[in-house]
GROMACS .gro file of C-alpha atoms in nm:
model
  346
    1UNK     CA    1   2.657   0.560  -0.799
    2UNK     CA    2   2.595   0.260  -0.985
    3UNK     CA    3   2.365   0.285  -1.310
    4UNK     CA    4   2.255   0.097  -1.612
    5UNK     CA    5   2.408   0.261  -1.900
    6UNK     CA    6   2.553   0.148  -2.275
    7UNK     CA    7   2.837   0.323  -2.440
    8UNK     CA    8   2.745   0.216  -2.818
    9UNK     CA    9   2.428   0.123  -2.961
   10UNK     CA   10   2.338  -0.249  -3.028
   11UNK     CA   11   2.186  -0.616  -2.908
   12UNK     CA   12   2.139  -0.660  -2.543
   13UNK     CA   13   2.491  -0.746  -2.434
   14UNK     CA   14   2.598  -0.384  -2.496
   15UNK     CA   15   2.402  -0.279  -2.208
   16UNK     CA   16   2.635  -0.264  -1.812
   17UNK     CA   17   2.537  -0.179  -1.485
   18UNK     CA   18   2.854   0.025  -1.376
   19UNK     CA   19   2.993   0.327  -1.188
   20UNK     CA   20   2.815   0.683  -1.347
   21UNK     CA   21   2.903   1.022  -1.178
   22UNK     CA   22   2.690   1.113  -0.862
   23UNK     CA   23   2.446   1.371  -1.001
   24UNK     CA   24   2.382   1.731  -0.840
   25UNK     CA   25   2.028   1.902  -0.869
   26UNK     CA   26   2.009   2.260  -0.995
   27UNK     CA   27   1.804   2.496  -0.881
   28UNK     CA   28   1.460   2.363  -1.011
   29UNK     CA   29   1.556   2.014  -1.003
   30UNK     CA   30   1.518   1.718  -0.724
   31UNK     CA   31   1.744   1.426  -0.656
   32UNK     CA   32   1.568   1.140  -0.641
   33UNK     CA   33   1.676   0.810  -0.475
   34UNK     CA   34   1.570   0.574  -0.673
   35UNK     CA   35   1.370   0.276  -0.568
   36UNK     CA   36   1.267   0.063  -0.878
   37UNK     CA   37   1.251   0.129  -1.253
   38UNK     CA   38   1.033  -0.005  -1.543
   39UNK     CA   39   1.081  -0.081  -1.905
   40UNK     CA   40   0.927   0.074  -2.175
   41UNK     CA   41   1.001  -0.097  -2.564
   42UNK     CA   42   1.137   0.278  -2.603
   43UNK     CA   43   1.435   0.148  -2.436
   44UNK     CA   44   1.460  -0.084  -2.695
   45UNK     CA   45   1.465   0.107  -2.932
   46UNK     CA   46   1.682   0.368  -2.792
   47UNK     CA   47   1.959   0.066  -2.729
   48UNK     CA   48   1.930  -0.021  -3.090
   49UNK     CA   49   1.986   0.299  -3.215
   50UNK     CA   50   1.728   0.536  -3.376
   51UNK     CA   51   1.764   0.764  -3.687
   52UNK     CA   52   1.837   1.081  -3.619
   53UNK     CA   53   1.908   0.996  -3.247
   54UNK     CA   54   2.219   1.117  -3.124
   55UNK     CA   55   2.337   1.036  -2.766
   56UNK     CA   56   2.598   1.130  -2.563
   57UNK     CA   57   2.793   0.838  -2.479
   58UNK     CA   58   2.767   0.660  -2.215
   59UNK     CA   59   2.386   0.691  -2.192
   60UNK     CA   60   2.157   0.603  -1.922
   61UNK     CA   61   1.845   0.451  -2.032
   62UNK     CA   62   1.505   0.433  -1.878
   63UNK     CA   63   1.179   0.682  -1.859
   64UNK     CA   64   0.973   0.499  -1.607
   65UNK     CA   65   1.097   0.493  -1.213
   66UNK     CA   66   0.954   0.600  -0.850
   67UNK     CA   67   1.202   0.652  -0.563
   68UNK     CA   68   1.229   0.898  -0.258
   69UNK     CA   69   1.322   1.272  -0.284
   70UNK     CA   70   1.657   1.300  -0.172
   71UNK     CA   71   1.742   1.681  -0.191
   72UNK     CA   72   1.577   1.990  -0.376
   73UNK     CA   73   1.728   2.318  -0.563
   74UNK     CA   74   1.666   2.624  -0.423
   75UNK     CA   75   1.443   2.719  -0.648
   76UNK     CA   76   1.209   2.374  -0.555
   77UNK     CA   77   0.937   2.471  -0.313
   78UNK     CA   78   0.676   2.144  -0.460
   79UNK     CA   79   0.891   1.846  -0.268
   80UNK     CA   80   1.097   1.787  -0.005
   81UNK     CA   81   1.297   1.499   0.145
   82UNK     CA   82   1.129   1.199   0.216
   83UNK     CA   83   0.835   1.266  -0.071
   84UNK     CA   84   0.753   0.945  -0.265
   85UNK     CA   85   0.731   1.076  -0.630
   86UNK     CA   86   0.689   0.896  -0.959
   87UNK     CA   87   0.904   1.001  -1.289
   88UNK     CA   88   0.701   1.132  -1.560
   89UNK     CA   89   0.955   1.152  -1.886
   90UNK     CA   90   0.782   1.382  -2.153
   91UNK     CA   91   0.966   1.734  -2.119
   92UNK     CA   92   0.977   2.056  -2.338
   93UNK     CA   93   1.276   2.205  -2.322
   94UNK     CA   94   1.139   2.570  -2.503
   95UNK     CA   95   0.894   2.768  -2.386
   96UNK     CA   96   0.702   2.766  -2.753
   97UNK     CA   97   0.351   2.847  -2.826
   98UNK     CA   98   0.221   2.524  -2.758
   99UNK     CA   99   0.417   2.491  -2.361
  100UNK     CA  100   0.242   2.831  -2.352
  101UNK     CA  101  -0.115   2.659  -2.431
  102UNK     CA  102  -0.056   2.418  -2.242
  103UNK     CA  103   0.039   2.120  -2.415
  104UNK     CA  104   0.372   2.044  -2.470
  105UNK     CA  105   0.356   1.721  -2.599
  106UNK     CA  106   0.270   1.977  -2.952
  107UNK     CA  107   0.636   2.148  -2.883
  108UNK     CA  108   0.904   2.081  -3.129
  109UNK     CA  109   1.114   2.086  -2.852
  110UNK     CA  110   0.957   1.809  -2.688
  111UNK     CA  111   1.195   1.550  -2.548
  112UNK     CA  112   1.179   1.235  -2.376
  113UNK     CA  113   1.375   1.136  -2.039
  114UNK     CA  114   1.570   0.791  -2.126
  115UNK     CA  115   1.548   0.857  -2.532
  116UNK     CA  116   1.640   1.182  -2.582
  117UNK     CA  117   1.783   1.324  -2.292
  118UNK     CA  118   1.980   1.067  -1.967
  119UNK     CA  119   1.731   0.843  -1.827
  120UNK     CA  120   1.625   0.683  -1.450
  121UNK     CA  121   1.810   0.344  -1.405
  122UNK     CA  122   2.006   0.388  -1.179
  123UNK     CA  123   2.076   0.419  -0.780
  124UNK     CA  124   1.995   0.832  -0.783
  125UNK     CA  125   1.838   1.065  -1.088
  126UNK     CA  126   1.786   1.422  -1.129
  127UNK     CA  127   1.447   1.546  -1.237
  128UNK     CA  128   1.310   1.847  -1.283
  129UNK     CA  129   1.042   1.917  -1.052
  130UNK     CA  130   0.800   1.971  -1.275
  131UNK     CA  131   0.845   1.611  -1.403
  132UNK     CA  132   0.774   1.447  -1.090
  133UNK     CA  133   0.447   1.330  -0.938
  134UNK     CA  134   0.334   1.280  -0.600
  135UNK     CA  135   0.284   0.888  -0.513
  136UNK     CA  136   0.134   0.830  -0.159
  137UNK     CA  137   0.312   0.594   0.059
  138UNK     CA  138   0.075   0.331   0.050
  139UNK     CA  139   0.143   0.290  -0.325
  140UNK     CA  140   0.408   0.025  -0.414
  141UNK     CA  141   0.757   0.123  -0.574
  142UNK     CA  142   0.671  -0.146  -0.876
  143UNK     CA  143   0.336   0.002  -0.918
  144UNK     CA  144   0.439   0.370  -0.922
  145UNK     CA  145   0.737   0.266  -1.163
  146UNK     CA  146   0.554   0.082  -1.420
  147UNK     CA  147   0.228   0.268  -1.421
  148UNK     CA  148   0.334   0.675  -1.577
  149UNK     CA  149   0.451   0.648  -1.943
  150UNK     CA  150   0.209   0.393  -2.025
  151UNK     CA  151  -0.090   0.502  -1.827
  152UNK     CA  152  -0.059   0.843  -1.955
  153UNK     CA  153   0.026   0.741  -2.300
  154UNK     CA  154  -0.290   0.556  -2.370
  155UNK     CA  155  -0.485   0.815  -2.122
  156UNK     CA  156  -0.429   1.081  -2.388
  157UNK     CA  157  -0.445   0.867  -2.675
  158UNK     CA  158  -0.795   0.742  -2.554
  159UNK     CA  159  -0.963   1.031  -2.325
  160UNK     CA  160  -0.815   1.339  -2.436
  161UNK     CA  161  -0.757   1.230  -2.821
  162UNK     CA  162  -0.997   0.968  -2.834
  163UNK     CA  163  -1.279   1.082  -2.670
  164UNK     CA  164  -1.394   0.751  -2.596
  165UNK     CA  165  -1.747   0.696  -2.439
  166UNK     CA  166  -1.981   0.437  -2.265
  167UNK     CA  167  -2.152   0.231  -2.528
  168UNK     CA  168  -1.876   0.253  -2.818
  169UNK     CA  169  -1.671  -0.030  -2.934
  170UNK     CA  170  -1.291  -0.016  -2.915
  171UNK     CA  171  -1.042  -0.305  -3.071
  172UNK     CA  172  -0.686  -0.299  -2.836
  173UNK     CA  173  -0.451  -0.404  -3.098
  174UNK     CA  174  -0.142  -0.611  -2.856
  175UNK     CA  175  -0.324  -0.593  -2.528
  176UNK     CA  176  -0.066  -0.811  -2.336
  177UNK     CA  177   0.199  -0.485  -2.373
  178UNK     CA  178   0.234  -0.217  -2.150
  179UNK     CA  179   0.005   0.072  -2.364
  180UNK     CA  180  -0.224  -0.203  -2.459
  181UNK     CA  181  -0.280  -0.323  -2.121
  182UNK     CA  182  -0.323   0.013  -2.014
  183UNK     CA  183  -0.542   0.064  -2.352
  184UNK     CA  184  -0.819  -0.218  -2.239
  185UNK     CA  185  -0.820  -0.111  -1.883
  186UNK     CA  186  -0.893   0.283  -1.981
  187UNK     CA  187  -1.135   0.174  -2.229
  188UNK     CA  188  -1.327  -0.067  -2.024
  189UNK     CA  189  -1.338   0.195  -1.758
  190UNK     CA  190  -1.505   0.478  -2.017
  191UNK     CA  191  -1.787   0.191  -2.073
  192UNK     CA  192  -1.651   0.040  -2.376
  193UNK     CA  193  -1.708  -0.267  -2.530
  194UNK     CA  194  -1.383  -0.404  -2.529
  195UNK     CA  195  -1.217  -0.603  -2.834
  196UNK     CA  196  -0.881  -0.736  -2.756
  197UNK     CA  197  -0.571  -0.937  -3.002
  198UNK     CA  198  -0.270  -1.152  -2.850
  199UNK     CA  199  -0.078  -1.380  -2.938
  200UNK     CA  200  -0.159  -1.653  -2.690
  201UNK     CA  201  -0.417  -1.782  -2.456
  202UNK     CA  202  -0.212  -1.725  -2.168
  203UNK     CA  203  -0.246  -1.361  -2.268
  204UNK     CA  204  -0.594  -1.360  -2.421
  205UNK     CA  205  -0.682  -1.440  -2.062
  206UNK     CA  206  -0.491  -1.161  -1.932
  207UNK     CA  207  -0.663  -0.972  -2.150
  208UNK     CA  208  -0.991  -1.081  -2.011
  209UNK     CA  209  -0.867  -1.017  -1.688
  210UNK     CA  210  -0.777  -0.674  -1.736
  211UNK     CA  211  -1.178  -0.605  -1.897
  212UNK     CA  212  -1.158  -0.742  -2.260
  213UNK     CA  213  -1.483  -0.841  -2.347
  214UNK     CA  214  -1.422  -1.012  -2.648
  215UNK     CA  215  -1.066  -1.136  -2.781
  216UNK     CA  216  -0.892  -1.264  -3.070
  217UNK     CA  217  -0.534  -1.505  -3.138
  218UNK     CA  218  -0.401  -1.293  -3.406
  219UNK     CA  219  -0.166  -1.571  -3.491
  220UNK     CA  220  -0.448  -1.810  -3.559
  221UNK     CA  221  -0.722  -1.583  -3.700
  222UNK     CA  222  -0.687  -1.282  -3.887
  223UNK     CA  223  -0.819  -0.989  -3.700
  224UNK     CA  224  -0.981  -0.782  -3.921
  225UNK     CA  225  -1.197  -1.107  -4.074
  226UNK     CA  226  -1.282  -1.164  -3.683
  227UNK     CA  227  -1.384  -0.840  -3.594
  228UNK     CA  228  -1.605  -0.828  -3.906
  229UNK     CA  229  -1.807  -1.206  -3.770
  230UNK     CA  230  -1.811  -1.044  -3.420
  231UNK     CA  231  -1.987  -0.729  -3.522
  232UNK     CA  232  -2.178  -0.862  -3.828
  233UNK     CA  233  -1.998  -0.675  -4.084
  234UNK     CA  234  -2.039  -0.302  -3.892
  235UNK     CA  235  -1.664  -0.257  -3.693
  236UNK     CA  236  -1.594  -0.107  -3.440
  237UNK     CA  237  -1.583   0.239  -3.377
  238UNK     CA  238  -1.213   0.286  -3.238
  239UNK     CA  239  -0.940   0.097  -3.315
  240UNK     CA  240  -0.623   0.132  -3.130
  241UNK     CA  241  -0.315   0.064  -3.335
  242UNK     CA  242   0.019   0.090  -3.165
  243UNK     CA  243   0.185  -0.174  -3.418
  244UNK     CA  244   0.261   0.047  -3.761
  245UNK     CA  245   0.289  -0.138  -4.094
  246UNK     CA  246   0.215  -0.504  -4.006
  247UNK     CA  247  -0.125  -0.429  -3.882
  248UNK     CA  248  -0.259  -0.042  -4.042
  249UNK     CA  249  -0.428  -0.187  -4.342
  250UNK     CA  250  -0.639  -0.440  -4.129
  251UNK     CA  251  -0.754  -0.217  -3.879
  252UNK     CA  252  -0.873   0.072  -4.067
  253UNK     CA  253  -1.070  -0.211  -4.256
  254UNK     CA  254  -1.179  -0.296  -3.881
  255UNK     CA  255  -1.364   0.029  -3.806
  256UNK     CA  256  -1.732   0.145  -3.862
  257UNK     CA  257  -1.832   0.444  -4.079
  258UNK     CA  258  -1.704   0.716  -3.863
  259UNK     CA  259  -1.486   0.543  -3.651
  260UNK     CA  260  -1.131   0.643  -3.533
  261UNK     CA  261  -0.798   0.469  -3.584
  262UNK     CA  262  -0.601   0.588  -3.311
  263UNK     CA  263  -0.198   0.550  -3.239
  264UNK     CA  264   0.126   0.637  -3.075
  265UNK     CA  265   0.323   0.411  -3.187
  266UNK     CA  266   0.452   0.195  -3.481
  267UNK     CA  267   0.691  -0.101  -3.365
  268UNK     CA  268   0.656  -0.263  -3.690
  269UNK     CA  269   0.808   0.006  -3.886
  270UNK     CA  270   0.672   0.342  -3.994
  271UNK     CA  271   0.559   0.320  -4.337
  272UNK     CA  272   0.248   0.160  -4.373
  273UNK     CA  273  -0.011   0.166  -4.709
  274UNK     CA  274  -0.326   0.341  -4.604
  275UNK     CA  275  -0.621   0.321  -4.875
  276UNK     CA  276  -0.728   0.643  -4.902
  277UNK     CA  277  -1.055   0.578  -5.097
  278UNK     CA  278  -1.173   0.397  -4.728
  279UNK     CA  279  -1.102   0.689  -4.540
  280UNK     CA  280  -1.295   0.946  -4.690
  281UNK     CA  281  -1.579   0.698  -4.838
  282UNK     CA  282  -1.614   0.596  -4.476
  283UNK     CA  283  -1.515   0.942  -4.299
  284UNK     CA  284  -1.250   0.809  -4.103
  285UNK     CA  285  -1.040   1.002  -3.885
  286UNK     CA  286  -0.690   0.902  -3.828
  287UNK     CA  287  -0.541   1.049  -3.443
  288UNK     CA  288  -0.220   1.030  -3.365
  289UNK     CA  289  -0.105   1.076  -3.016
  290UNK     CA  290   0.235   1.129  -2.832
  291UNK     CA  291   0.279   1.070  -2.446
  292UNK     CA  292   0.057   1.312  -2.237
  293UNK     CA  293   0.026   1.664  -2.051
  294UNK     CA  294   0.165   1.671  -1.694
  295UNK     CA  295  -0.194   1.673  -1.617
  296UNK     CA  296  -0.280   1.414  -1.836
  297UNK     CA  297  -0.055   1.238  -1.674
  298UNK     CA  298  -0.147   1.333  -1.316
  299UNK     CA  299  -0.497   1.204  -1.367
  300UNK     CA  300  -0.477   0.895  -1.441
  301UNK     CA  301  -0.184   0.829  -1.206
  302UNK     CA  302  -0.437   0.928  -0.964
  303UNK     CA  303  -0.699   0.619  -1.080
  304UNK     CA  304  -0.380   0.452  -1.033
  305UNK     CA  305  -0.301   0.514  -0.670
  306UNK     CA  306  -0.624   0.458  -0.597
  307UNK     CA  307  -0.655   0.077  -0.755
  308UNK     CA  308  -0.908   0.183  -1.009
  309UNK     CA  309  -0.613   0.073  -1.283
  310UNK     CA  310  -0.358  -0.171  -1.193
  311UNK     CA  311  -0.026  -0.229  -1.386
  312UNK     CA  312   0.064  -0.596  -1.426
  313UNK     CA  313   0.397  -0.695  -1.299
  314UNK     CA  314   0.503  -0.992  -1.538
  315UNK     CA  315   0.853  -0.984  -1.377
  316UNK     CA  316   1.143  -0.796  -1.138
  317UNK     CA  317   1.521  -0.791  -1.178
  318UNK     CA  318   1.818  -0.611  -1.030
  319UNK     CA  319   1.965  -0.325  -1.237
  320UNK     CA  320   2.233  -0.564  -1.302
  321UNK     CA  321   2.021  -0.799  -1.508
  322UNK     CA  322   1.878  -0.540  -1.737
  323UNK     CA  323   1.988  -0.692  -2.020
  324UNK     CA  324   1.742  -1.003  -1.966
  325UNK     CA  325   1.516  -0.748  -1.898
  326UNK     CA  326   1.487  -0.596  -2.299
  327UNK     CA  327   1.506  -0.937  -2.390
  328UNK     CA  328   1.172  -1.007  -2.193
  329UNK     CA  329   1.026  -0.717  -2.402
  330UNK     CA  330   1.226  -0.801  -2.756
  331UNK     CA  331   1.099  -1.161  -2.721
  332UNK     CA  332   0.771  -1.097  -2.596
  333UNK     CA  333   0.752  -1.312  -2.297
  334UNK     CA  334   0.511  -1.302  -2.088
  335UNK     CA  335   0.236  -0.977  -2.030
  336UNK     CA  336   0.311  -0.672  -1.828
  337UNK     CA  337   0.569  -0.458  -1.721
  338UNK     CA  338   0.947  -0.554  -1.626
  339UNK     CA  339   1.021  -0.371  -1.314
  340UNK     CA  340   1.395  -0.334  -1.278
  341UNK     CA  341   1.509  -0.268  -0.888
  342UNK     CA  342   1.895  -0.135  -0.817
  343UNK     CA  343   2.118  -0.412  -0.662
  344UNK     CA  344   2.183  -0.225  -0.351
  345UNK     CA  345   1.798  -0.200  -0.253
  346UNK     CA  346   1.799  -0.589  -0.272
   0.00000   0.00000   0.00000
């Protein structure tokens, strides 16, 4: 088969779309004919290089695709050939007290498909079952490849984590990207007031479109002195931070006594100053939160398929051109998901 796949870490032009050994299912896996992919800034980073990250070489990328089922282990009794199915990447390879209680995104064996273990772009994957999810036919390929990671990402990060409700305030920190899109859509949908940053009109009116109710050009205005005019000096009460160190300081300074900074993510770099005098004087809580359940994930897949959430398409390219693709997401142009398609479905 043909797949996208790097054999050293680096810019861009390391990544090929080349012959890759036809993969077998075992007995609790599915082979899954893959119809289109999506990128995730995780596959940035995982081209780059990560510390501590050791792949074997040459690695396929990619945690986000949706394709046909193609053939099932004997052990497989959930699909069958012809199921549409969705790829959802978070896996826990021990069965550990916290795969026992049902959350394995606690597990210290927890793993993702495309950073830690082979990924999906390419013609044909193998999955385990259990990290598929059913996609009704009705459902596009882009929208059932670019909706799971992100989607269930800020799902858990806002409902289950969160606990977001109708009537609170919530500040989407980047809410052009693919969790932050998802992140204004979830919150508008709990009955949030929605705050929203970007880094353009173009994509403060996405923003807008996608249920921001108030938004902010964080390259012309700082955000933290605009969320404090907007709410006459209270905050807000959530604030969701998926940046890291460029942006921590301002938004715990953004939130109201009480209020939660929430994240999953720090693209800016890890280490970020937190004044610890403003957490406790103000009884803030600080939630971190990684992926989501299967369930999780199942749930608001289902909102989904059903056109209650929709993710944004900003553009689609054959496997072959993945390399534009990351450097759609490393440059940040335009808002949305990059849906990557393999060059024989074309």
């Amino acid at each position: 088969m043909k797949a996208v796949q790097f054999s050293e870490h680096g810019d861009a032009d390391v990544i090929e779309y080349d012959d890759y050994p036809d993969p077998e299912p075992d007995a609790d896996e599915v082979l899954v004919d893959v119809k289109a992919g999506a990128l995730n800034h995780l596959d940035v980073w995982t081209r780059r290089g990560l510390p501590g990250l050791e792949l074997e070489m040459p690695h396929i990328p990619g945690s986000d695709a949706a394709g046909v089922v193609e053939a099932v282990g004997a052990d497989v009794t959930r699909f069958e050939p012809s199921d549409h199915v969705a790829v959802w990447s978070g896996i826990a390879t021990d069965d550990d007290e916290f795969t026992r209680k049902g959350d394995p995104t606690l597990s210290r064996s927890f793993k993702v498909i495309g950073e830690h273990l082979p990924g999906v772009h390419g013609e044909y994957a193998v999955l385990p079952a259990t990290n598929l999810v059913p996609v009704p036919d009705d459902v596009s390929w882009e929208t059932a490849a670019a909706a799971p990671l992100v989607f269930g990402t800020a799902w858990r990060m806002l409902i289950s984590r969160g606990d977001v409700t109708a009537g609170e305030s919530v500040l989407v920190l980047g809410a052009s990207g693919g969790v932050g899109h998802a992140a204004v859509q979830i919150a508008d949908y709990a009955g949030a007031e929605v705050y929203a940053t970007a880094s353009s009109e173009a994509k403060l009116d996405y923003a807008r479109e996608c249920g921001a109710d108030h938004v902010c050009n964080y390259e012309e205005e700082r955000f933290a002195s605009w969320i404090k005019e907007a709410t006459d000096g209270r905050g807000v009460d959530v604030v969701v931070d998926h940046v890291g160190e460029e942006t921590w300081e301002d938004s715990l300074k953004c939130l109201a006594p009480g209020g939660r900074l929430l994240t999953c993510g720090a693209t800016t770099g890890p280490y970020a100053t937190t004044n610890v005098n403003r957490v406790f004087w103000s009884q803030l809580e600080i939630i971190g939160s990684t992926m989501a359940t299967p369930g999780e994930a199942e749930t608001v897949l289902e909102l989904v398929w059903d056109g209650t959430f929709e993710p944004r398409i900003r553009e689609t390219l054959p496997m072959s051109e993945t390399g534009r693709a990351h450097e759609l997401l490393e440059n940040r142009e335009g808002f949305g998901k990059v849906v990557v398609i393999p060059d024989s479905e074309l």
